[in-house]
Coordinates of C-alpha atoms in Angstrom, one line a residue:
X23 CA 0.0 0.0 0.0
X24 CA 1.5 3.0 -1.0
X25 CA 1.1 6.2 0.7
X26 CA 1.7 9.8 -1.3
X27 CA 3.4 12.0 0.6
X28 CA 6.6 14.6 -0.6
X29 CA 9.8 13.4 0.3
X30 CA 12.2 15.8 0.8
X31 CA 15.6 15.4 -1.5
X32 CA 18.1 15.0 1.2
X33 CA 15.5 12.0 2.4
X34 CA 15.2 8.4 1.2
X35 CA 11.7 6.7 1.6
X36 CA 11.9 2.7 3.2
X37 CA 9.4 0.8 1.7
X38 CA 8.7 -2.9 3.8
X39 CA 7.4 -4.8 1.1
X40 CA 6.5 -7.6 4.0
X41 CA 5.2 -5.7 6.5
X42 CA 1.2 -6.7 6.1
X43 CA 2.6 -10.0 5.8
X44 CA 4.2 -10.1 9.1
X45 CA 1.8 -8.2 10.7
X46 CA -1.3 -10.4 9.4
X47 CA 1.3 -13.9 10.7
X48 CA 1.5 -12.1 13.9
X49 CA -2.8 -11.2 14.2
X50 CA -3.1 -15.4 13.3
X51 CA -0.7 -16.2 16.0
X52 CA -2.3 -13.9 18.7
X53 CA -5.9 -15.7 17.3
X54 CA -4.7 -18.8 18.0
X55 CA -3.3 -18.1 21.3
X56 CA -6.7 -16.2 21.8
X57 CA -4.0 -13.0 22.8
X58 CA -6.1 -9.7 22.5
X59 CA -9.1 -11.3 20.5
X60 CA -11.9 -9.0 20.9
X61 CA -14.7 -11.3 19.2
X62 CA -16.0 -14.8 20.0
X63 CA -17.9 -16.3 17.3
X64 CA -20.3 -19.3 17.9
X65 CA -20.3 -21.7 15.6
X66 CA -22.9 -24.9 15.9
X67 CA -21.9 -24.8 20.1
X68 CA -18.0 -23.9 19.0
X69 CA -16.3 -20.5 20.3
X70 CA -13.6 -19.1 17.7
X71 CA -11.8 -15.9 19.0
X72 CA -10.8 -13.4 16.7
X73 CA -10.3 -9.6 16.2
X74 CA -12.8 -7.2 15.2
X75 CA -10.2 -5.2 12.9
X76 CA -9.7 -8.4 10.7
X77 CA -12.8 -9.2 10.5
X78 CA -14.0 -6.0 9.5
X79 CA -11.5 -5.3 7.2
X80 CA -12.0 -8.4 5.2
X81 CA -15.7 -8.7 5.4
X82 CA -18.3 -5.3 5.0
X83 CA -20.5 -7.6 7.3
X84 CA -18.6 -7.8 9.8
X85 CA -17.7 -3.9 9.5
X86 CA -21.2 -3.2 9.7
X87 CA -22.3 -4.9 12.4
X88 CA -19.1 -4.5 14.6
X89 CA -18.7 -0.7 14.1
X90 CA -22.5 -0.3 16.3
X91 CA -21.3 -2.5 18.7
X92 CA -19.0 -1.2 21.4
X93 CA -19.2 -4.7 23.7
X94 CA -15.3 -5.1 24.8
X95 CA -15.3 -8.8 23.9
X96 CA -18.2 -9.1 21.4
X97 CA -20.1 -12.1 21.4
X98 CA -21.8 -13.3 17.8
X99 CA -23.9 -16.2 16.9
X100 CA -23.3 -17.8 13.0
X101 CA -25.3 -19.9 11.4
X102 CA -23.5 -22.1 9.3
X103 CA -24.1 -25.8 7.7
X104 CA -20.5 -26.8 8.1
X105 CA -18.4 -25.9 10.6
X106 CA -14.9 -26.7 8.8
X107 CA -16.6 -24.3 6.0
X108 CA -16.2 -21.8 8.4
X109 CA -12.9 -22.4 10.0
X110 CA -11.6 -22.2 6.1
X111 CA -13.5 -18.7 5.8
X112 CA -11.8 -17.2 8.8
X113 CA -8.6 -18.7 8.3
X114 CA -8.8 -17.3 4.9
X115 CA -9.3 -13.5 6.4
X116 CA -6.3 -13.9 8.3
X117 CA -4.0 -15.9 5.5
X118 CA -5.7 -15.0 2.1
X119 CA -5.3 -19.0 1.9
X120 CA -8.4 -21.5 1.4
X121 CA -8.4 -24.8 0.3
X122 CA -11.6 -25.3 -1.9
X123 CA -13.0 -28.9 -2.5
X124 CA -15.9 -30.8 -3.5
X125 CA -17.1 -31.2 0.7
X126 CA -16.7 -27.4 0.7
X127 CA -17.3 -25.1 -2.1
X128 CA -21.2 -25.0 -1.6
X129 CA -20.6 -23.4 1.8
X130 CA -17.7 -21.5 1.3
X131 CA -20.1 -19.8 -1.5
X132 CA -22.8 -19.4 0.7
X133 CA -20.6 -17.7 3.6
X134 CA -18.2 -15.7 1.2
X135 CA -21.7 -14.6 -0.1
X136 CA -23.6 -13.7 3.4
X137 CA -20.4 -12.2 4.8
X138 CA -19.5 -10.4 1.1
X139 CA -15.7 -11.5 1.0
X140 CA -16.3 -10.7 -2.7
X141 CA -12.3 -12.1 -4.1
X142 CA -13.1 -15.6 -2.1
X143 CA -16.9 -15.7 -3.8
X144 CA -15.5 -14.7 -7.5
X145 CA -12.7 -17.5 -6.7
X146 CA -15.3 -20.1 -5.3
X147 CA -18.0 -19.6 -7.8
X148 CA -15.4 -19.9 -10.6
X149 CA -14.2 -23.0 -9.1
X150 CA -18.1 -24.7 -9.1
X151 CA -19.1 -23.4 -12.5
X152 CA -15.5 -24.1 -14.2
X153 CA -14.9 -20.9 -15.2

């Protein structure tokens, strides 16, 4: 992400090509240590913890519901057919990774749809028409 700003002559700017990288690696550790998660999704009686900036930022569902909620460990019910479905949809947030198969792609349509994570729905419904 580039930001425009003037940069003086006598200055050199210091681009960190990895830095969202290591920063997302760093979120997914702290989610699966449960450090500083301030959301608990329940899925079908499971708890996942996660952070309300990722999910926001990778989901305008999340974004909108989150932003009128000012609970300090939010607490949100999903409804969802299949539960590993669901663990691929927020892994993906956090990775940008998703392994799509034949046990999964309905779902992972069905959630990248309800949630709008529009790149993982073009991907997925690509995948099940064979486009």
């Amino acid at each position: 992400m580039a930001v425009n700003t003037i940069i003086p002559a006598s200055a050199m700017n210091f681009t960190e090509n990895q830095q969202a990288c290591i920063v997302l690696e760093k979120l997914w550790s702290q989610r699966e240590a449960g450090r500083f998660c301030d959301v608990v999704l329940h899925v079908q009686g499971q708890k996942f913890q996660a952070h309300r900036n990722v999910l926001a930022a990778c989901s305008p569902y999340f974004d909108s519901v989150l932003k009128t909620h000012k609970v300090i460990k939010e607490q949100l019910t999903i409804t969802c057919q299949n539960l590993d479905a669901f663990q691929l949809l927020l892994n993906y947030m956090y990775t940008g990774a998703v392994v799509i198969d034949k046990s999964n792609v309905s779902e992972l349509l069905r959630l990248a749809n309800h949630f709008l994570v529009i790149k993982l729905k073009i991907t997925v419904l690509n995948i099940w028409t064979g486009t």
